[in-house]
Coordinates of C-alpha atoms and ligand atoms in Angstrom, one line a residue:
X30 CA -52.4 146.1 41.2
X31 CA -54.5 147.1 38.1
X32 CA -57.9 145.6 38.0
X33 CA -57.3 144.0 34.7
X34 CA -54.3 141.8 36.1
X35 CA -55.5 138.8 37.9
X36 CA -53.8 138.0 41.3
X37 CA -51.7 135.0 41.9
X38 CA -49.9 135.0 38.5
X39 CA -46.6 133.3 38.0
X40 CA -43.7 135.7 37.8
X41 CA -43.5 134.8 34.0
X42 CA -47.1 135.6 33.4
X43 CA -47.1 138.7 35.3
X44 CA -44.1 140.1 33.4
X45 CA -45.8 139.3 30.2
X46 CA -48.8 141.3 31.2
X47 CA -47.0 144.2 32.7
X48 CA -43.5 145.1 31.1
X49 CA -42.7 146.6 27.6
X50 CA -39.5 145.0 26.9
X51 CA -36.7 146.3 24.8
X52 CA -35.6 144.4 21.6
X53 CA -38.6 142.1 22.0
X54 CA -41.5 141.1 19.6
X55 CA -44.3 142.9 21.5
X56 CA -47.4 140.9 20.5
X57 CA -45.7 137.5 20.5
X58 CA -44.2 138.3 23.7
X59 CA -47.4 139.5 25.4
X60 CA -49.2 136.2 24.1
X61 CA -46.7 133.9 25.4
X62 CA -45.1 132.9 22.1
X63 CA -41.7 134.0 22.4
X64 CA -38.8 133.0 24.7
X65 CA -38.4 134.2 28.3
X66 CA -36.0 133.7 31.0
X67 CA -36.3 135.0 34.7
X68 CA -32.8 135.5 35.9
X69 CA -32.5 135.7 39.8
X70 CA -28.9 135.5 40.8
X71 CA -25.4 135.9 39.5
X72 CA -22.2 134.4 40.8
X73 CA -18.8 135.2 39.1
X74 CA -19.2 134.5 35.3
X75 CA -22.5 132.6 35.9
X76 CA -26.2 133.6 36.2
X77 CA -28.9 131.5 37.7
X78 CA -32.5 131.5 36.5
X79 CA -35.9 131.0 38.3
X80 CA -35.7 127.1 37.8
X81 CA -32.2 127.2 39.5
X82 CA -30.4 126.5 36.3
X83 CA -26.9 127.9 36.1
X84 CA -25.4 129.1 32.8
X85 CA -22.2 130.9 31.8
X86 CA -23.1 134.4 31.0
X87 CA -21.2 134.5 27.8
X88 CA -22.2 138.1 27.1
X89 CA -21.8 139.7 30.6
X90 CA -25.4 140.9 30.5
X91 CA -25.1 143.4 27.7
X92 CA -21.2 143.6 27.5
X93 CA -21.1 145.2 30.8
X94 CA -20.3 143.1 34.0
X95 CA -16.6 143.3 33.3
X96 CA -15.8 142.1 36.9
X97 CA -18.3 139.5 37.2
X98 CA -21.3 139.0 39.4
X99 CA -21.5 139.1 43.3
X100 CA -18.5 141.4 44.0
X101 CA -18.8 142.0 47.8
X102 CA -16.4 145.0 47.6
X103 CA -18.6 146.9 45.1
X104 CA -21.7 145.9 47.3
X105 CA -19.9 147.3 50.4
X106 CA -18.9 150.5 48.5
X107 CA -22.4 151.1 47.5
X108 CA -23.9 150.6 50.9
X109 CA -21.4 152.8 52.5
X110 CA -22.0 155.6 50.2
X111 CA -25.8 155.2 50.3
X112 CA -25.3 155.6 54.1
X113 CA -23.1 158.6 54.0
X114 CA -24.6 160.6 51.2
X115 CA -27.1 158.7 49.1
X116 CA -27.7 161.7 46.7
X117 CA -26.5 164.9 46.0
X118 CA -26.2 166.9 42.7
X119 CA -23.4 168.6 40.7
X120 CA -25.3 171.7 39.4
X121 CA -24.3 175.1 39.9
X122 CA -21.0 174.5 41.7
X123 CA -22.2 171.8 44.0
X124 CA -20.1 168.7 44.2
X125 CA -19.1 165.7 46.4
X126 CA -16.1 163.7 47.2
X127 CA -17.0 160.7 45.0
X128 CA -17.5 162.8 41.8
X129 CA -14.3 164.6 42.4
X130 CA -12.4 161.3 42.9
X131 CA -13.9 159.6 39.9
X132 CA -13.4 162.5 37.5
X133 CA -9.8 162.9 38.5
X134 CA -9.2 159.1 38.1
X135 CA -10.7 159.0 34.6
X136 CA -8.7 161.9 33.5
X137 CA -5.5 160.4 34.9
X138 CA -6.4 157.1 33.0
X139 CA -7.2 158.9 29.8
X140 CA -4.0 160.7 29.6
X141 CA -3.3 164.5 29.1
X142 CA -5.4 164.9 26.0
X143 CA -8.6 164.9 28.0
X144 CA -9.5 168.0 30.1
X145 CA -12.9 167.4 31.8
X146 CA -15.4 164.8 32.6
X147 CA -19.2 165.1 32.3
X148 CA -21.1 162.5 34.0
X149 CA -24.5 160.9 32.8
X150 CA -26.5 157.6 33.3
X151 CA -26.2 155.7 29.9
X152 CA -24.3 155.3 26.8
X153 CA -27.3 156.8 24.8
X154 CA -27.1 159.9 27.0
X155 CA -23.4 160.2 26.8
X156 CA -23.7 160.2 23.0
X157 CA -26.4 162.8 23.2
X158 CA -24.3 164.9 25.2
X159 CA -21.4 164.6 22.6
X160 CA -23.7 165.9 20.0
X161 CA -24.7 168.8 22.0
X162 CA -21.0 169.6 22.7
X163 CA -20.1 169.3 19.1
X164 CA -22.9 171.8 18.2
X165 CA -21.8 174.1 20.9
X166 CA -18.2 173.9 19.8
X167 CA -18.9 175.2 16.4
X168 CA -21.4 177.9 17.5
X169 CA -18.8 179.3 19.6
X170 CA -16.3 179.1 16.8
X171 CA -18.8 181.2 14.5
X172 CA -19.4 178.1 12.3
X173 CA -23.2 177.6 12.8
X174 CA -23.7 175.4 9.7
X175 CA -21.0 172.8 10.8
X176 CA -23.4 170.5 12.6
X177 CA -23.9 167.3 10.8
X178 CA -22.5 164.1 12.4
X179 CA -21.4 161.2 10.4
X180 CA -21.7 157.9 11.9
X181 CA -21.3 154.4 10.4
X182 CA -23.7 151.8 9.0
X183 CA -24.0 149.0 11.5
X184 CA -22.9 151.4 14.5
X185 CA -24.8 151.1 17.8
X186 CA -24.7 154.2 19.7
X187 CA -28.0 154.1 21.6
X188 CA -31.7 154.5 21.2
X189 CA -32.8 158.0 22.2
X190 CA -33.6 160.4 19.4
X191 CA -30.2 161.5 18.5
X192 CA -28.1 158.5 19.7
X193 CA -30.8 156.3 17.9
X194 CA -30.2 158.5 14.8
X195 CA -26.4 157.8 15.0
X196 CA -27.1 154.2 15.4
X197 CA -26.7 152.7 11.9
X198 CA -29.1 149.8 12.3
X199 CA -32.6 150.0 10.4
X200 CA -34.4 148.3 13.1
X201 CA -33.9 151.3 15.4
X202 CA -35.1 153.9 12.7
X203 CA -38.1 152.6 10.5
X204 CA -41.0 152.9 12.7
X205 CA -39.8 155.8 14.6
X206 CA -39.1 158.5 11.9
X207 CA -35.4 158.2 12.4
X208 CA -32.6 159.0 11.7
X209 CA -33.0 162.8 12.5
X210 CA -32.0 165.2 9.9
X211 CA -28.4 166.1 10.7
X212 CA -27.1 162.5 10.8
X213 CA -25.2 160.7 7.8
X214 CA -23.8 157.2 7.8
X215 CA -20.8 155.9 6.1
X216 CA -19.2 152.5 5.2
X217 CA -18.9 149.8 8.0
X218 CA -15.4 148.8 8.2
X219 CA -16.0 144.9 8.0
X220 CA -13.5 143.6 5.6
X221 CA -15.1 140.1 5.7
X222 CA -17.8 141.5 3.5
X223 CA -15.5 143.8 1.6
X224 CA -15.7 141.8 -1.7
X225 CA -12.2 140.5 -2.9
X226 CA -10.2 143.3 -1.6
X227 CA -7.5 142.6 0.9
X228 CA -8.2 144.3 4.4
X229 CA -5.6 147.0 4.0
X230 CA -7.2 148.0 0.5
X231 CA -10.5 147.9 2.1
X232 CA -9.4 150.2 4.9
X233 CA -8.4 152.6 2.4
X234 CA -11.8 152.3 0.6
X235 CA -13.5 153.1 4.0
X236 CA -11.4 156.2 4.4
X237 CA -12.1 157.2 0.8
X238 CA -15.8 156.9 1.2
X239 CA -15.6 158.9 4.4
X240 CA -13.8 161.6 2.4
X241 CA -16.3 161.4 -0.4
X242 CA -19.3 161.9 1.9
X243 CA -17.7 164.9 3.8
X244 CA -16.9 166.4 0.3
X245 CA -20.4 165.8 -0.9
X246 CA -22.1 167.2 2.2
X247 CA -19.7 170.1 2.3
X248 CA -17.0 170.1 4.9
X249 CA -18.3 173.5 6.2
X250 CA -21.5 171.4 7.5
X251 CA -19.9 168.4 9.0
X252 CA -19.1 168.8 12.7
X253 CA -18.2 165.3 13.8
X254 CA -17.6 161.8 13.0
X255 CA -18.6 159.2 15.7
X256 CA -17.5 155.6 15.7
X257 CA -16.8 152.8 17.9
X258 CA -13.1 151.7 18.1
X259 CA -14.3 148.3 16.8
X260 CA -17.7 147.4 15.5
X261 CA -19.7 146.2 18.5
X262 CA -23.3 145.3 18.3
X263 CA -23.1 145.5 14.4
X264 CA -21.1 142.3 14.4
X265 CA -18.1 142.4 16.6
X266 CA -15.6 143.3 14.0
X267 CA -12.1 144.8 14.6
X268 CA -11.1 147.4 12.1
X269 CA -8.9 146.4 9.1
X270 CA -5.2 147.3 9.5
X271 CA -4.5 151.0 8.9
X272 CA -8.1 152.0 9.1
X273 CA -7.8 154.4 12.2
X274 CA -4.8 156.2 10.9
X275 CA -6.4 156.9 7.4
X276 CA -9.6 157.9 8.9
X277 CA -8.1 160.3 11.4
X278 CA -6.1 161.9 8.5
X279 CA -9.4 162.5 6.6
X280 CA -11.1 164.0 9.6
X281 CA -7.9 166.4 10.3
X282 CA -8.2 167.4 6.8
X283 CA -11.7 168.5 7.0
X284 CA -11.6 169.9 10.5
X285 CA -14.1 167.3 11.7
X286 CA -14.1 166.3 15.5
X287 CA -13.7 162.6 16.4
X288 CA -16.2 161.2 18.9
X289 CA -14.9 157.9 20.1
X290 CA -17.8 155.7 21.6
X291 CA -16.0 153.4 24.0
X292 CA -19.0 152.2 25.8
X293 CA -18.3 148.5 25.2
X294 CA -14.6 148.7 24.4
X295 CA -13.2 150.5 27.5
X296 CA -12.1 149.2 30.9
X297 CA -10.3 146.1 29.7
X298 CA -12.8 144.6 27.2
X299 CA -10.3 144.8 24.4
X300 CA -7.3 143.8 26.3
X301 CA -6.3 147.4 27.1
X302 CA -7.9 150.0 29.4
X303 CA -9.3 151.8 26.3
X304 CA -9.9 150.7 22.7
X305 CA -8.0 153.8 21.6
X306 CA -4.8 152.3 23.1
X307 CA -5.4 149.1 21.0
X308 CA -5.7 150.9 17.7
X309 CA -3.8 154.3 18.1
X310 CA -6.8 156.5 18.2
X311 CA -6.6 160.1 19.4
X312 CA -10.3 161.3 19.9
X313 CA -11.6 164.7 20.6
X314 CA -14.4 163.3 22.8
X315 CA -14.9 159.8 24.4
X316 CA -18.2 158.1 25.6
X317 CA -17.9 155.6 28.4
X318 CA -20.5 153.6 30.3
X319 CA -21.1 149.8 30.8
X320 CA -17.7 148.6 32.2
X321 CA -17.3 152.0 34.1
X322 CA -19.6 150.3 36.8
X323 CA -19.8 146.8 35.7
X324 CA -23.4 147.1 35.4
X325 CA -23.7 147.4 39.3
X326 CA -25.2 150.8 38.9
X327 CA -26.0 153.1 35.9
X328 CA -23.2 155.5 34.9
X329 CA -21.7 157.3 31.9
X330 CA -19.1 159.7 31.4
X331 CA -18.2 162.0 28.6
X332 CA -14.4 162.9 28.4
X333 CA -13.9 166.3 26.9
X334 CA -10.7 167.0 24.9
X335 CA -8.8 170.1 24.7
X336 CA -10.5 171.7 21.7
X337 CA -14.0 171.3 22.9
X338 CA -12.8 172.3 26.4
X339 CA -11.3 175.6 25.1
X340 CA -14.5 176.4 23.3
X341 CA -16.5 175.7 26.4
X342 CA -14.6 178.2 28.4
X343 CA -14.9 180.7 25.7
X344 CA -18.6 180.1 25.0
X345 CA -19.6 180.6 28.7
X346 CA -18.7 184.4 28.5
X347 CA -20.9 184.7 25.7
X348 CA -23.7 182.1 26.5
X349 CA -23.7 182.0 30.2
X350 CA -24.0 178.9 32.4
X351 CA -23.9 175.5 30.7
X352 CA -27.3 174.6 29.9
X353 CA -27.2 170.8 30.1
X354 CA -27.2 168.2 32.9
X355 CA -29.2 165.5 34.5
X356 CA -30.6 165.1 38.2
X357 CA -28.5 161.8 38.4
X358 CA -25.3 163.4 36.8
X359 CA -22.4 162.0 38.9
X360 CA -24.7 160.2 41.4
X361 CA -22.7 159.6 44.4
X362 CA -23.5 155.8 44.8
X363 CA -22.9 155.2 41.1
X364 CA -19.6 157.0 41.4
X365 CA -18.5 154.9 44.4
X366 CA -19.5 151.9 42.7
X367 CA -17.3 153.1 39.7
X368 CA -14.4 153.5 42.1
X369 CA -14.8 150.1 43.5
X370 CA -15.1 148.6 40.3
X371 CA -12.0 150.3 38.8
X372 CA -9.9 149.2 41.8
X373 CA -10.9 145.6 40.8
X374 CA -10.2 145.9 37.1
X375 CA -6.8 147.4 38.0
X376 CA -5.8 145.2 40.9
X377 CA -6.6 142.0 39.2
X378 CA -5.2 143.0 35.8
X379 CA -8.4 142.3 34.0
X380 CA -7.3 144.0 30.8
X381 CA -4.3 141.7 30.5
X382 CA -6.6 138.6 31.5
X383 CA -8.9 139.6 28.8
X384 CA -6.1 139.8 26.2
X385 CA -4.8 136.4 27.1
X386 CA -8.0 134.3 27.8
X387 CA -9.6 136.1 24.9
X388 CA -6.8 134.7 22.5
X389 CA -7.2 131.4 24.1
X390 CA -11.0 131.4 23.6
X391 CA -10.8 132.5 19.9
X392 CA -8.1 130.0 19.2
X393 CA -10.1 127.2 20.8
X394 CA -13.1 128.1 18.9
X395 CA -11.1 128.1 15.5
X396 CA -9.8 124.7 16.4
X397 CA -13.2 123.2 17.5
X398 CA -15.2 124.6 14.7
X399 CA -12.7 124.0 11.9
X400 CA -14.6 120.9 10.5
X401 CA -17.6 123.2 9.7
X402 CA -17.3 124.8 6.3
X403 CA -20.3 126.9 7.4
X404 CA -18.1 128.8 9.7
X405 CA -16.8 131.9 7.6
X406 CA -14.8 133.7 10.2
X407 CA -13.9 133.8 13.8
X408 CA -12.7 137.2 15.1
X409 CA -12.3 139.5 17.9
X410 CA -10.2 141.4 20.3
X411 CA -9.7 141.0 24.1
X412 CA -12.8 139.3 25.5
X413 CA -14.9 140.1 22.5
X414 CA -15.4 137.2 19.9
X415 CA -17.7 136.5 17.0
X416 CA -18.3 133.5 15.0
X417 CA -19.7 134.3 11.5
X418 CA -21.6 131.7 9.5
X419 CA -21.8 131.8 5.7
X420 CA -23.2 129.8 2.8
X421 CA -20.7 127.2 1.3
X422 CA -19.0 128.0 -2.0
X423 CA -17.9 131.3 -3.8
X424 CA -18.6 134.0 -3.9
X425 CA -19.2 134.5 -0.3
X426 CA -23.0 134.5 0.4
X427 CA -25.2 134.7 3.5
X428 CA -27.2 131.8 4.8
X429 CA -30.9 131.6 3.7
X430 CA -32.7 134.0 6.2
X431 CA -35.4 131.5 6.9
X432 CA -32.8 129.2 8.5
X433 CA -32.3 131.8 11.3
X434 CA -29.1 130.1 11.8
X435 CA -27.3 132.2 14.4
X436 CA -30.5 132.5 16.5
X437 CA -30.8 128.7 16.4
X438 CA -27.1 128.4 17.4
X439 CA -27.6 130.7 20.1
X440 CA -30.8 128.8 21.6
X441 CA -28.7 125.6 21.4
X442 CA -25.8 127.5 23.2
X443 CA -28.2 128.2 26.1
X444 CA -29.4 124.5 26.2
X445 CA -25.8 123.6 26.3
X446 CA -25.0 126.0 29.2
X447 CA -23.7 129.3 27.8
X448 CA -25.4 132.6 26.8
X449 CA -24.2 133.7 23.4
X450 CA -25.9 136.4 21.6
X451 CA -27.2 136.1 18.0
X452 CA -26.3 139.4 15.9
X453 CA -28.5 140.0 12.8
X454 CA -25.9 141.2 10.2
X455 CA -25.9 138.0 8.4
X456 CA -25.4 135.1 10.8
X457 CA -23.2 135.9 13.7
X458 CA -23.0 134.7 17.3
X459 CA -21.2 137.1 19.7
X460 CA -19.5 136.3 22.9
X461 CA -18.4 139.0 25.6
X462 CA -17.8 137.1 28.8
X463 CA -16.8 138.8 32.1
X464 CA -13.1 139.7 32.2
X465 CA -12.6 137.5 35.0
X466 CA -13.1 134.5 32.8
X467 CA -10.4 131.7 33.3
X468 CA -9.1 129.2 31.0
X469 CA -11.2 126.4 32.5
X470 CA -14.5 128.3 31.9
X471 CA -13.1 129.4 28.4
X472 CA -12.7 125.7 27.6
X473 CA -16.3 125.1 28.7
X474 CA -17.4 127.7 26.4
X475 CA -15.5 126.3 23.7
X476 CA -17.1 122.9 24.2
X477 CA -20.5 124.3 24.6
X478 CA -20.5 126.5 21.6
X479 CA -18.8 123.5 19.7
X480 CA -21.6 121.2 20.5
X481 CA -24.3 123.9 19.7
X482 CA -22.9 124.2 16.2
X483 CA -22.6 120.6 15.6
X484 CA -26.3 120.2 16.5
X485 CA -27.4 123.3 14.3
X486 CA -25.3 122.0 11.3
X487 CA -26.9 118.4 11.6
X488 CA -30.4 120.0 11.5
X489 CA -29.6 121.2 7.9
Ligands
LIG564 C1 -21.1 151.2 21.6 C2 -22.3 151.6 22.4 N1 -22.8 152.9 22.5 C3 -23.9 153.3 23.4 C4 -24.7 152.3 23.7 C5 -25.9 152.7 24.4 O1 -25.8 152.5 25.8 P1 -27.2 152.5 26.6 O2 -27.9 151.1 26.3 O3 -26.6 152.4 28.0 O4 -27.8 153.5 26.4 C6 -24.3 150.9 23.7 C7 -25.4 149.9 24.3 O5 -25.1 148.7 23.8 C8 -23.2 150.6 22.8 O6 -22.9 149.3 22.8

């Protein structure tokens, strides 16, 4: 241990003196002035901290533990794979049975539009790969200027240089000299803040804005549009009716590829195996991670559709072998975990459960919170739910920033026994519990969030 770190520190103190944490106020944390929780165990939908306190994980870690904690079947698959073949790569024609099985399974699940799978480790690297594929595609087509990528404000696509640029959240840009040059952002499809427009009209407005941006940039310079099927980290907002049909029409007109970031929405989260099934989306490229392994091991996948696959084949004669890949691409232990995880999702019908229990959760929250005029909207899809708080009266306004209302509600939720995430686009708390959630635990969440909101309201 470093000489500057005294021995015999508590776990909490040792952490504050050693780790640089994501999404954390660095100096406050280091000096002990911001919250900290040491999570030691997980069981089903619950996590247990270092004080032995058990709470419902209403956010599945970071929207990822779809099958819940402590699944022996996955643990066994992991151990057996580590024993049989802990590691091998997939470079230069090498492969292994787990990569082959998982690749075939994902293509089968995705349907005939998708032709190949590329494996990585995180949602960020999946989106990084997507951008490289789009650039490669247009180089092969002899369109070297067609390289810009349009993302949406309030998008979250990751935190690396390119995926962080695609992310449409200023916090990820300001101090890091991002976004990187070839990225543009268009309107976030959140009809709640769409003024007086009805949602269908707002969907048209979003498509018109995208069309106008592509024309202003020059369609010959725009390679792809990237989006989540529904806004995730930017506020958990399902798209307004008609949005995806209108947007896809604009993309077709301008020969712009569609990268669908299904890192949150796939594997049952939205009540279907993929978000594209819920909203009728036909992507050229798909990014997968999180629920692919339910967080038991890091793994991402890029699904490559026909157009890009044809260009990759053609390009290899010209450019030689594909200059892209990671040491851990298709890691056998991670692939074995994914196989066991998908077995559970399919066998236990977790997409259907997410649909059914998710609807129960949102309806229960709506009934429990109906008395609070500060609650502007309760929305979601499958087991994704958001409660948005607004100031009273018209026109619609945000609450005073200094109230930090959603952070307060989130802190009170934790006191009541459920982890719910504050989302900083206005005042929103988000829920994304494990897909194994039953009605009894959903009812507990409704009560806990209800009491937390009662308490937060009574403070003002
Ligand atoms: C939609 C979406 N894409 C990409 C990412 C980035 O994934 P990772 O954190 O694994 O890099 C996230 C993470 O939350 C996400 O929600």
